[in-house]
mmCIF file of C-alpha atoms in Angstrom:
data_model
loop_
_atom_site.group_PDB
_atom_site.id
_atom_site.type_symbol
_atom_site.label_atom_id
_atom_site.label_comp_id
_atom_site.label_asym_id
_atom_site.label_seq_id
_atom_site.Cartn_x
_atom_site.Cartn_y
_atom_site.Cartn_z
ATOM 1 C CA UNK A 1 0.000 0.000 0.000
ATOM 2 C CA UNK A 2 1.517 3.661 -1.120
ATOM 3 C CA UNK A 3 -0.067 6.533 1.444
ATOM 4 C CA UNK A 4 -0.510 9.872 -0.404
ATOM 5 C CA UNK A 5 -0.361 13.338 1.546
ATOM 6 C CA UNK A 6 -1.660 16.426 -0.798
ATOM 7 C CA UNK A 7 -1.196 19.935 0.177
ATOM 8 C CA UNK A 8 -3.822 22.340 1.205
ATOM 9 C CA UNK A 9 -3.965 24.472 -2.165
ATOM 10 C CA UNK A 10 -4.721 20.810 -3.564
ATOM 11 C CA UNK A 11 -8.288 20.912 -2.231
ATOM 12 C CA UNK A 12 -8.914 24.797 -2.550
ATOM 13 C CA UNK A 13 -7.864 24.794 -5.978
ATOM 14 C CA UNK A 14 -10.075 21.749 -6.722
ATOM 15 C CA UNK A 15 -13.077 23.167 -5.968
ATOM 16 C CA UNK A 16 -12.796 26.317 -6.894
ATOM 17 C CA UNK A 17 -16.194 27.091 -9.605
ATOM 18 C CA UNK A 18 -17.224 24.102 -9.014
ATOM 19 C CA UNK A 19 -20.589 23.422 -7.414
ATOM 20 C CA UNK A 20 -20.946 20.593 -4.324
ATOM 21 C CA UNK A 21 -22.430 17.951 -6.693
ATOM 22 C CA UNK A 22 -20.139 18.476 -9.251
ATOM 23 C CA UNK A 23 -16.638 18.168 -7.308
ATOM 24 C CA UNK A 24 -17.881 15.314 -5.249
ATOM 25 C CA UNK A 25 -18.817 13.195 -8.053
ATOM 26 C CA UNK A 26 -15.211 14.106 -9.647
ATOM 27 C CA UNK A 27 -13.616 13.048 -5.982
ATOM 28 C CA UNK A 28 -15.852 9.824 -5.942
ATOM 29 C CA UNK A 29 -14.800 8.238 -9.469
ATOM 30 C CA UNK A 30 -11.140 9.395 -8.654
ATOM 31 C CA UNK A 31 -11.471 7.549 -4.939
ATOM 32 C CA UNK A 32 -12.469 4.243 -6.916
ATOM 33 C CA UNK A 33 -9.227 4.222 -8.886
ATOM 34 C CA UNK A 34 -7.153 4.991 -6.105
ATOM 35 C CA UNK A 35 -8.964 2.481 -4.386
ATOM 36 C CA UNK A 36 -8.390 -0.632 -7.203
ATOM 37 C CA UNK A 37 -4.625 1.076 -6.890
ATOM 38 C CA UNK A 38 -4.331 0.436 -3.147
ATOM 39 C CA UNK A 39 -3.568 4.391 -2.392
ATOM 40 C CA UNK A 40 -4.655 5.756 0.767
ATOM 41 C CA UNK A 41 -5.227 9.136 0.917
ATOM 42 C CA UNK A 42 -4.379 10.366 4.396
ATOM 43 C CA UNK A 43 -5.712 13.214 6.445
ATOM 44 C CA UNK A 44 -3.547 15.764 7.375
ATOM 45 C CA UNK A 45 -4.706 17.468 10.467
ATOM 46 C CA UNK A 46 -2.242 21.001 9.660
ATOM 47 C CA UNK A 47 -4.426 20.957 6.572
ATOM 48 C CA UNK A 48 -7.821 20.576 8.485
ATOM 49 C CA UNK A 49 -6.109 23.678 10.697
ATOM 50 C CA UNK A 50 -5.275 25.543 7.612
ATOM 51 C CA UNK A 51 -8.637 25.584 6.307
ATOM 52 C CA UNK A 52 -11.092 25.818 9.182
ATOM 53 C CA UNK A 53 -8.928 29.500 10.307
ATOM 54 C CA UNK A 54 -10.777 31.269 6.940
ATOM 55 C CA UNK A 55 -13.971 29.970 7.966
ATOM 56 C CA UNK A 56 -14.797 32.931 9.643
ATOM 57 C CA UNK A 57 -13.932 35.196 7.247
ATOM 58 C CA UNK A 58 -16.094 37.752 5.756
ATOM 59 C CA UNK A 59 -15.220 36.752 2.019
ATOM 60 C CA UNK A 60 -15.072 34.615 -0.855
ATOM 61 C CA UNK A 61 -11.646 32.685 0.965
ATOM 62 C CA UNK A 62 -14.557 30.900 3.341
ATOM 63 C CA UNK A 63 -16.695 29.533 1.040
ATOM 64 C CA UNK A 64 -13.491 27.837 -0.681
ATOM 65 C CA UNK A 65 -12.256 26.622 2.404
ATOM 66 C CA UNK A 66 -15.654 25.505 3.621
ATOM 67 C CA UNK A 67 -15.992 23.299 0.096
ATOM 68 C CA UNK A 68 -12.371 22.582 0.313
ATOM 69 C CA UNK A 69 -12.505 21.134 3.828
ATOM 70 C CA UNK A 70 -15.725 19.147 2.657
ATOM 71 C CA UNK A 71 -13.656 18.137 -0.296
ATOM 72 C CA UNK A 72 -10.482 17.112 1.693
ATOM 73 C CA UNK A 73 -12.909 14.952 4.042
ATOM 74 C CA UNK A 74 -14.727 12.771 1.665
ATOM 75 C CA UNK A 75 -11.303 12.169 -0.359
ATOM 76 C CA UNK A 76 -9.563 10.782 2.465
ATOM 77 C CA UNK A 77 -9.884 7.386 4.012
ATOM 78 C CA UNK A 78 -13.104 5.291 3.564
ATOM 79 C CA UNK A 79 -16.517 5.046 4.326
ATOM 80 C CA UNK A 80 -16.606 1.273 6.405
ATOM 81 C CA UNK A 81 -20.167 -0.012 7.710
ATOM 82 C CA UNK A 82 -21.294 3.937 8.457
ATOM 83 C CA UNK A 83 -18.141 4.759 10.080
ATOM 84 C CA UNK A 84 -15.354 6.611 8.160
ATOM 85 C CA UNK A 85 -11.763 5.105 9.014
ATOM 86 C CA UNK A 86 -8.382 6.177 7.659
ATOM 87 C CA UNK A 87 -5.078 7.435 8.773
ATOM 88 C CA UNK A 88 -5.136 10.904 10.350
ATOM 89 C CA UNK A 89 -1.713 12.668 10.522
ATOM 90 C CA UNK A 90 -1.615 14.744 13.546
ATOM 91 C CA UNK A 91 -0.026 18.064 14.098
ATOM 92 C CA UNK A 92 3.605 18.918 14.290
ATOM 93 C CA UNK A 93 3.479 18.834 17.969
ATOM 94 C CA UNK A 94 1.895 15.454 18.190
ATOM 95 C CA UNK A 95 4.309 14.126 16.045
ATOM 96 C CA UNK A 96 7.538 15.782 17.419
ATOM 97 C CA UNK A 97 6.534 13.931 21.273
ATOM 98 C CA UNK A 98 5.535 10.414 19.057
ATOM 99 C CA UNK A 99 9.359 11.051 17.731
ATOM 100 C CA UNK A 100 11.161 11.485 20.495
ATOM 101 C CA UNK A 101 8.738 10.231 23.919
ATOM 102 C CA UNK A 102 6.445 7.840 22.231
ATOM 103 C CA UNK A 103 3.591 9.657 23.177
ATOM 104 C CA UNK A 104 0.645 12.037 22.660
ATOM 105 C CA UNK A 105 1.435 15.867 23.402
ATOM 106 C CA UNK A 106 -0.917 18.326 25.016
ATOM 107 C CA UNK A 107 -2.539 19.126 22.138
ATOM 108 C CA UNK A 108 -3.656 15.656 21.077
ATOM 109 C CA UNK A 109 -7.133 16.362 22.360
ATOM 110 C CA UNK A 110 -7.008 19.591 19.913
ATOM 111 C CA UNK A 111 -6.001 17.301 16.983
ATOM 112 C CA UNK A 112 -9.518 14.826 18.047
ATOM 113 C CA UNK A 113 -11.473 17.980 17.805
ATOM 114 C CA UNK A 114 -9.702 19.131 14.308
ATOM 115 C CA UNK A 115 -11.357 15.899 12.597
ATOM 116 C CA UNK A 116 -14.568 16.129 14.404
ATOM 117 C CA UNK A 117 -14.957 19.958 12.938
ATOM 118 C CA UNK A 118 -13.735 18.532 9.698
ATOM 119 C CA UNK A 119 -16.313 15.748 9.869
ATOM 120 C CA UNK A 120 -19.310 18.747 10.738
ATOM 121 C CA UNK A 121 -18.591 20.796 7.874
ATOM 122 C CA UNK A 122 -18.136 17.674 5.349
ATOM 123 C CA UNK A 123 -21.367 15.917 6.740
ATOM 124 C CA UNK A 124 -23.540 19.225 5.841
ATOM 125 C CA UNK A 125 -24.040 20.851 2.782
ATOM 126 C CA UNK A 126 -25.266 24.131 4.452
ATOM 127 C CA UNK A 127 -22.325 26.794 4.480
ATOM 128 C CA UNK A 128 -24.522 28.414 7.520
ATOM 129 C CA UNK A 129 -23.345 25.387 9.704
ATOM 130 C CA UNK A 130 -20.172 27.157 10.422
ATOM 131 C CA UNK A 131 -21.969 29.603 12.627
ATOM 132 C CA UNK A 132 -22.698 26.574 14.994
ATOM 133 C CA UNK A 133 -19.161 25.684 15.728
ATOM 134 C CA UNK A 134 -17.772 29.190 15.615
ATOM 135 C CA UNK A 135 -16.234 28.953 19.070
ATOM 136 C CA UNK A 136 -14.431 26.161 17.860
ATOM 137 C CA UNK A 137 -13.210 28.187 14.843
ATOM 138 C CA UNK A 138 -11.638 30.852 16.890
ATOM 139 C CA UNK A 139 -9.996 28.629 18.927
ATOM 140 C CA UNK A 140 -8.490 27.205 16.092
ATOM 141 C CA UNK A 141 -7.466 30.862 14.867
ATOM 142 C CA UNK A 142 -5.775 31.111 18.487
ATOM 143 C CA UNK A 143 -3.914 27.802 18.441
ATOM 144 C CA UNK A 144 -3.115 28.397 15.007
ATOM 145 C CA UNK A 145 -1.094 32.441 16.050
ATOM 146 C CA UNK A 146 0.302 30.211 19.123
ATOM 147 C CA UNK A 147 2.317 27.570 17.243
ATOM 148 C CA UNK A 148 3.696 30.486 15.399
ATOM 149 C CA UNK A 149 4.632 32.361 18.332
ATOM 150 C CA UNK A 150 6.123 29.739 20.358
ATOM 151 C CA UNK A 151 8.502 29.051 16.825
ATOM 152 C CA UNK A 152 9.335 33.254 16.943
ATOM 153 C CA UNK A 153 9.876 32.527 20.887
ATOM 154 C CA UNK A 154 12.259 29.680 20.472
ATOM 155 C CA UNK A 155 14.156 31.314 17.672
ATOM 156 C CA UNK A 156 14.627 34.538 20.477
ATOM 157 C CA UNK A 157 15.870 32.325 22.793
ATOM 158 C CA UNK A 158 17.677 29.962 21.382
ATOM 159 C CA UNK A 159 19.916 32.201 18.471
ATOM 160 C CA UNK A 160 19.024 35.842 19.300
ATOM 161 C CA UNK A 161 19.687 36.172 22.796
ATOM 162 C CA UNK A 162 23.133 34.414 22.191
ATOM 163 C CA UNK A 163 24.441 37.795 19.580
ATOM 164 C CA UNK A 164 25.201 39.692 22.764
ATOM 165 C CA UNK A 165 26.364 40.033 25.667
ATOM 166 C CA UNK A 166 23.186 41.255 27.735
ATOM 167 C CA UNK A 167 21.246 38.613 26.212
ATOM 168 C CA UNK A 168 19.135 41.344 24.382
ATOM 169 C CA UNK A 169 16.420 40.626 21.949
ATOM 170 C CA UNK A 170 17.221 42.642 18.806
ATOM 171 C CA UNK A 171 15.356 41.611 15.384
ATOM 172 C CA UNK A 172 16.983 44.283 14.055
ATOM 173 C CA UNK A 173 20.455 43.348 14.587
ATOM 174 C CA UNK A 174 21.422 41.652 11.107
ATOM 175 C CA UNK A 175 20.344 44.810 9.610
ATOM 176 C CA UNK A 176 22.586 47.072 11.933
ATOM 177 C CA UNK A 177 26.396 44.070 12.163
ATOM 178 C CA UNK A 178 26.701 43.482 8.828
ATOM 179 C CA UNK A 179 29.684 41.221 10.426
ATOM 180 C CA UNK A 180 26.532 39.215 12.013
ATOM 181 C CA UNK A 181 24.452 38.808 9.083
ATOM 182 C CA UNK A 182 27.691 37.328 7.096
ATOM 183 C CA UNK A 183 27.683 35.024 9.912
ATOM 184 C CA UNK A 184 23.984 33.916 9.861
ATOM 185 C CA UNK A 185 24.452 33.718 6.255
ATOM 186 C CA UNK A 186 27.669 31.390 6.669
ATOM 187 C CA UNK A 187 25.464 29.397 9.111
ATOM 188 C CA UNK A 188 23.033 28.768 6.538
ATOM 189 C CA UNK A 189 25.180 27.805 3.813
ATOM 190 C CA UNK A 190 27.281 25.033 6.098
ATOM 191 C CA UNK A 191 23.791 23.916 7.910
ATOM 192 C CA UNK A 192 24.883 24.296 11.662
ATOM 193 C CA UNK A 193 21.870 26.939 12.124
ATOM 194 C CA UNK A 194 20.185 23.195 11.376
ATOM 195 C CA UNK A 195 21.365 22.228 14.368
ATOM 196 C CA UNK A 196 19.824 25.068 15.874
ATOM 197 C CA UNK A 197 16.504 24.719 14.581
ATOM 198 C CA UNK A 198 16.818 20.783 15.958
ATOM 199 C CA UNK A 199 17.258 21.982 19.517
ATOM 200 C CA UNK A 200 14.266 24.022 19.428
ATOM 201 C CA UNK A 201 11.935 21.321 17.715
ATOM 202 C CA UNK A 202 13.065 19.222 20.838
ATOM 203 C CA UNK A 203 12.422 21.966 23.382
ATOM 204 C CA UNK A 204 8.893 22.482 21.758
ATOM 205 C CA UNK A 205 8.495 18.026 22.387
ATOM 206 C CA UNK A 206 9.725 18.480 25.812
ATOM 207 C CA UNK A 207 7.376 21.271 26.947
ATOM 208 C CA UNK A 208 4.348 19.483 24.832
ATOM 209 C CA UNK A 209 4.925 16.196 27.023
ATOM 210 C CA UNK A 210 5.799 17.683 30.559
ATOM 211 C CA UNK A 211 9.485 16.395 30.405
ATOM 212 C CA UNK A 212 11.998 17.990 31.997
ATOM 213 C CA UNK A 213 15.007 15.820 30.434
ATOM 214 C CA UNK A 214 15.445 13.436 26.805
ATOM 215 C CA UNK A 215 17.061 10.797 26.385
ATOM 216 C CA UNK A 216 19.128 11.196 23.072
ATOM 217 C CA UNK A 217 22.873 10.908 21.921
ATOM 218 C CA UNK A 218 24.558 13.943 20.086
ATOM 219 C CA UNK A 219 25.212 11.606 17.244
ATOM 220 C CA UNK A 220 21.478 10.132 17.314
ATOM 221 C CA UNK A 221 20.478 13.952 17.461
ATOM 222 C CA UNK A 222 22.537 14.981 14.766
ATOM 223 C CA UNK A 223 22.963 12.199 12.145
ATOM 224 C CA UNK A 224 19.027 11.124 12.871
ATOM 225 C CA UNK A 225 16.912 13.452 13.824
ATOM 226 C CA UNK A 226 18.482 16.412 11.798
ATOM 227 C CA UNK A 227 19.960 14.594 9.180
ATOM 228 C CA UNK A 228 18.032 12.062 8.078
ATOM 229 C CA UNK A 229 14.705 11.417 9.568
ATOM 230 C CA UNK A 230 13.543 15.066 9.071
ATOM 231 C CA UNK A 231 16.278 16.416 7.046
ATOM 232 C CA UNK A 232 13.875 17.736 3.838
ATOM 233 C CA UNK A 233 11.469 19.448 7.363
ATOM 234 C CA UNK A 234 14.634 21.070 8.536
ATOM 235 C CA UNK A 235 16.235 22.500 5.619
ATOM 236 C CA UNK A 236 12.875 23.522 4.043
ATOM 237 C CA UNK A 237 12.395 25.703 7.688
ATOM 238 C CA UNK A 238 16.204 27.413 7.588
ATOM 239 C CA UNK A 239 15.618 28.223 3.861
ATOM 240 C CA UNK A 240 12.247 29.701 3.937
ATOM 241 C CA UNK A 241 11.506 31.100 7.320
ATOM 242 C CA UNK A 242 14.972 31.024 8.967
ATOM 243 C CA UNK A 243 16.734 33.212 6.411
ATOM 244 C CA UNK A 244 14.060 35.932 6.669
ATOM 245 C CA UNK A 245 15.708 37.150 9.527
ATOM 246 C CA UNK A 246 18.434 38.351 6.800
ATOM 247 C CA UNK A 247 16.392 39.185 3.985
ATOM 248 C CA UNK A 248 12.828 40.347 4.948
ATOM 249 C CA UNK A 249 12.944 43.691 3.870
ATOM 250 C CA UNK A 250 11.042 44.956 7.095
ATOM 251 C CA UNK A 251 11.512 42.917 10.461
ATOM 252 C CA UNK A 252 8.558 43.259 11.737
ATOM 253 C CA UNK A 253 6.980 40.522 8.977
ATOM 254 C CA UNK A 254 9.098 37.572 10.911
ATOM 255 C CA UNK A 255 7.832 38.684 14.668
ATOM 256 C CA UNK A 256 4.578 40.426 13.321
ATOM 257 C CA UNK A 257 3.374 37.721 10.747
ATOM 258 C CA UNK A 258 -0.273 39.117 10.679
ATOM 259 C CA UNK A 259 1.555 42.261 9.260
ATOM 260 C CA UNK A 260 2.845 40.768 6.157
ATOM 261 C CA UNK A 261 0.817 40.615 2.926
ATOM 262 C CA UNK A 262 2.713 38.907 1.290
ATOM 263 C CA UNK A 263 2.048 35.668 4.832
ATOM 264 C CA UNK A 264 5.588 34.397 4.593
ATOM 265 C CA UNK A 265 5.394 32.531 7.753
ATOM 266 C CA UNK A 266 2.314 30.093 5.538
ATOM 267 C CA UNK A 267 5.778 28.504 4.560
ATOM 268 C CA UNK A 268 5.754 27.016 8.712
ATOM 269 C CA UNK A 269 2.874 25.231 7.426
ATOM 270 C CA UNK A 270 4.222 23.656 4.426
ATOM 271 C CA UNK A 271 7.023 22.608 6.492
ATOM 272 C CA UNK A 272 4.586 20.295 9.093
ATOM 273 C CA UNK A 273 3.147 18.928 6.094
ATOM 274 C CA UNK A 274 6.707 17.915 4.748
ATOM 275 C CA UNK A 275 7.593 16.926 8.351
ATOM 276 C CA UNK A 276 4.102 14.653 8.356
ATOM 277 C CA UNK A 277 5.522 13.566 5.411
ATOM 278 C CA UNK A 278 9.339 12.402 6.654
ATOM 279 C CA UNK A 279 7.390 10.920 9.990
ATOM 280 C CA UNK A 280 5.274 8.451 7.946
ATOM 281 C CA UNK A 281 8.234 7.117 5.881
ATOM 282 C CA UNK A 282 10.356 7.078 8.977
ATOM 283 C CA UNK A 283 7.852 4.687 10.533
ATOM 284 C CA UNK A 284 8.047 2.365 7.475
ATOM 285 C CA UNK A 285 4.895 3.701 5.700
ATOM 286 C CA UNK A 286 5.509 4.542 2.349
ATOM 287 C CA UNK A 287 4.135 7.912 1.826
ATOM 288 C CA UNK A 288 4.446 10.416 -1.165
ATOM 289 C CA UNK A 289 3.596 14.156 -0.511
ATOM 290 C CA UNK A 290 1.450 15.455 -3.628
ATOM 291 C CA UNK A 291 2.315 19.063 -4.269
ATOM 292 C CA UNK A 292 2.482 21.754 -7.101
ATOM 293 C CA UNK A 293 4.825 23.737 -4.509
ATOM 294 C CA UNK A 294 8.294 23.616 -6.871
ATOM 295 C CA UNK A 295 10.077 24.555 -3.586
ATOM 296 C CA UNK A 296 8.870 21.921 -1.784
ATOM 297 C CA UNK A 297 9.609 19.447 -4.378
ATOM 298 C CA UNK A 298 12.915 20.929 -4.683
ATOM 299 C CA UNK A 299 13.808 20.724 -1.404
ATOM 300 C CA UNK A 300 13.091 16.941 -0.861
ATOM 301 C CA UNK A 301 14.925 16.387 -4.353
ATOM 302 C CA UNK A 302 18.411 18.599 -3.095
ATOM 303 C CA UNK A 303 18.030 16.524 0.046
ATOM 304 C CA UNK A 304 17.924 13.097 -1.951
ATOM 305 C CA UNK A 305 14.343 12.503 -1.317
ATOM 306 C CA UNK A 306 12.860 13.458 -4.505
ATOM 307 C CA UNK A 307 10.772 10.003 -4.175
ATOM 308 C CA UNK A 308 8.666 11.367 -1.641
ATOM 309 C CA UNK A 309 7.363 14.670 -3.376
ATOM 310 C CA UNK A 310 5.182 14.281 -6.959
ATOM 311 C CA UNK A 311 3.614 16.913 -8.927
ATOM 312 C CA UNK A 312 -0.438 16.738 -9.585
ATOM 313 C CA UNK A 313 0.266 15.792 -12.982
ATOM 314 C CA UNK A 314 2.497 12.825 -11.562
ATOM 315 C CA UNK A 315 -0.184 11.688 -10.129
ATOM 316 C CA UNK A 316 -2.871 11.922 -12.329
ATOM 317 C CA UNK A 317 -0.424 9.752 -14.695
ATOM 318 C CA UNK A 318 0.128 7.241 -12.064
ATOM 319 C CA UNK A 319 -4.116 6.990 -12.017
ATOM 320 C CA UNK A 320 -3.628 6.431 -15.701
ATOM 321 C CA UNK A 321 -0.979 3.843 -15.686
#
């Protein structure tokens, strides 16, 4: 059995003018070949996240995401005597304590709720149903800023606080030691800011399971965690948030991300879906990330993983074949 992941814009692009009836009858005869093909189609609970934050928006964007989410629902796992069953990929914080402590984090019970607000919206055809589980909506909107805050947090303690002395938080510090950003830069290019970025992906497990210590090697640390298991997750998140600090032209867009029109930091969220992606194969199931994201595919193909990331039109010919 191949497992197939496929990014958010997969779904919202999918249904975009297209009517219910007419996008669910294109994901139905497209489930039965995937289904003679052995493919499971696996839900990705970032996704879910993605997609039920624009539900209360006051636009066009909610209606997509409403039909999207409906879409994504019905296209992954099956329907068996009544009850639908499948392989849910939890968030990045579920996964990072599975990794390392074998166990659930805090915010399983958040991932539970994700799918049951998924299944809501996909078992009514009524766009009004959103206004029943609004409170749930905004408290995905809040987890949703928190994730990204607790990444800005760790990056302030963990790099920041190190460039001087008093232990000062200065965004604006690359901008004003051009000797600094050469060094950030040099970090980059020989990967020890990866490193970096390791350390704070454990500090995020350790604080999501209640530990106060882990049990890991330096070597098990370094030629694992950041070098092979998650290795495309890592290098996607130095090259496309990480080196932002250095080339954002205004600051506040990394620590401000609601600021930015241009929503830089939406590249955090292609990076769980890559790391959902490197977790699966790590455990031995053989999972392809579906994706019309050149970046993405680039970055699993410079990190000698270009298996694991297709294009749409890769697929479609692997329906065909």
């Amino acid at each position: 059995m191949t497992q197939f992941i496929f990014d958010t814009n997969y779904y919202r692009n999918y249904v975009v003018d297209k009517d219910f009836k007419e996008f669910q009858s294109n994901i139905f005869e497209q489930k039965k070949i995937e289904n003679q093909k052995n493919y499971e189609i696996v839900f990705p609970i970032i996704s879910a996240i993605e997609l039920l934050n624009h539900l209360n928006d006051n636009n066009s964007t909610a209606k997509i995401c409403f039909n999207a989410l409906n879409l994504m629902v019905n296209h992954c796992g099956n329907i068996i005597n009544g009850k639908r069953k499948g392989t849910v990929v939890p968030s990045f914080y579920n996964l990072l304590t599975m990794y390392f402590f074998q166990t659930t984090s805090e915010n399983h019970i958040f991932n539970n709720n994700i799918f049951s607000l998924s299944q809501t919206v996909a078992n009514s055809l009524d766009y009004n149903v959103i206004k029943t589980i609004e409170n749930e909506i905004n408290q995905v909107i809040k987890i949703k800023r928190e994730e990204r805050e607790n990444i800005i947090h760790n990056l302030q303690e963990f790099y920041l606080k190190s460039l001087n002395n008093k232990e000062e938080i200065d965004w604006y510090i690359f901008q004003k030691n051009p000797a600094l950003k050469k060094e950030l830069q040099e970090l980059i290019k020989n990967k020890k800011i990866h490193k970096l970025v390791g350390l704070s992906f454990i500090d995020l497990a350790m604080k999501q399971a209640n530990k106060d210590e882990i049990k890991i090697s330096q070597s098990e640390f370094e030629n694992n965690f950041v070098d092979s298991h998650f290795k495309v997750s890592i290098d996607f998140f130095v090259k496309h948030i990480v080196s932002n600090m250095i080339n954002i032209e205004k600051m506040e867009y990394f620590f401000k991300p609601e600021t930015d029109s241009k929503k830089r930091w939406n590249s955090f969220y292609d990076m769980q879906l890559i790391f959902a992606v490197e977790f699966e194969n790590f455990k031995n199931r053989n999972t392809i990330f579906v994706t019309e994201e050149r970046k993405i595919r680039d970055c699993f193909k410079i990190n000698g993983k270009e298996n694991l990331a297709i294009s749409l039109v890769q697929y479609e010919n692997l329906l065909k074949t």
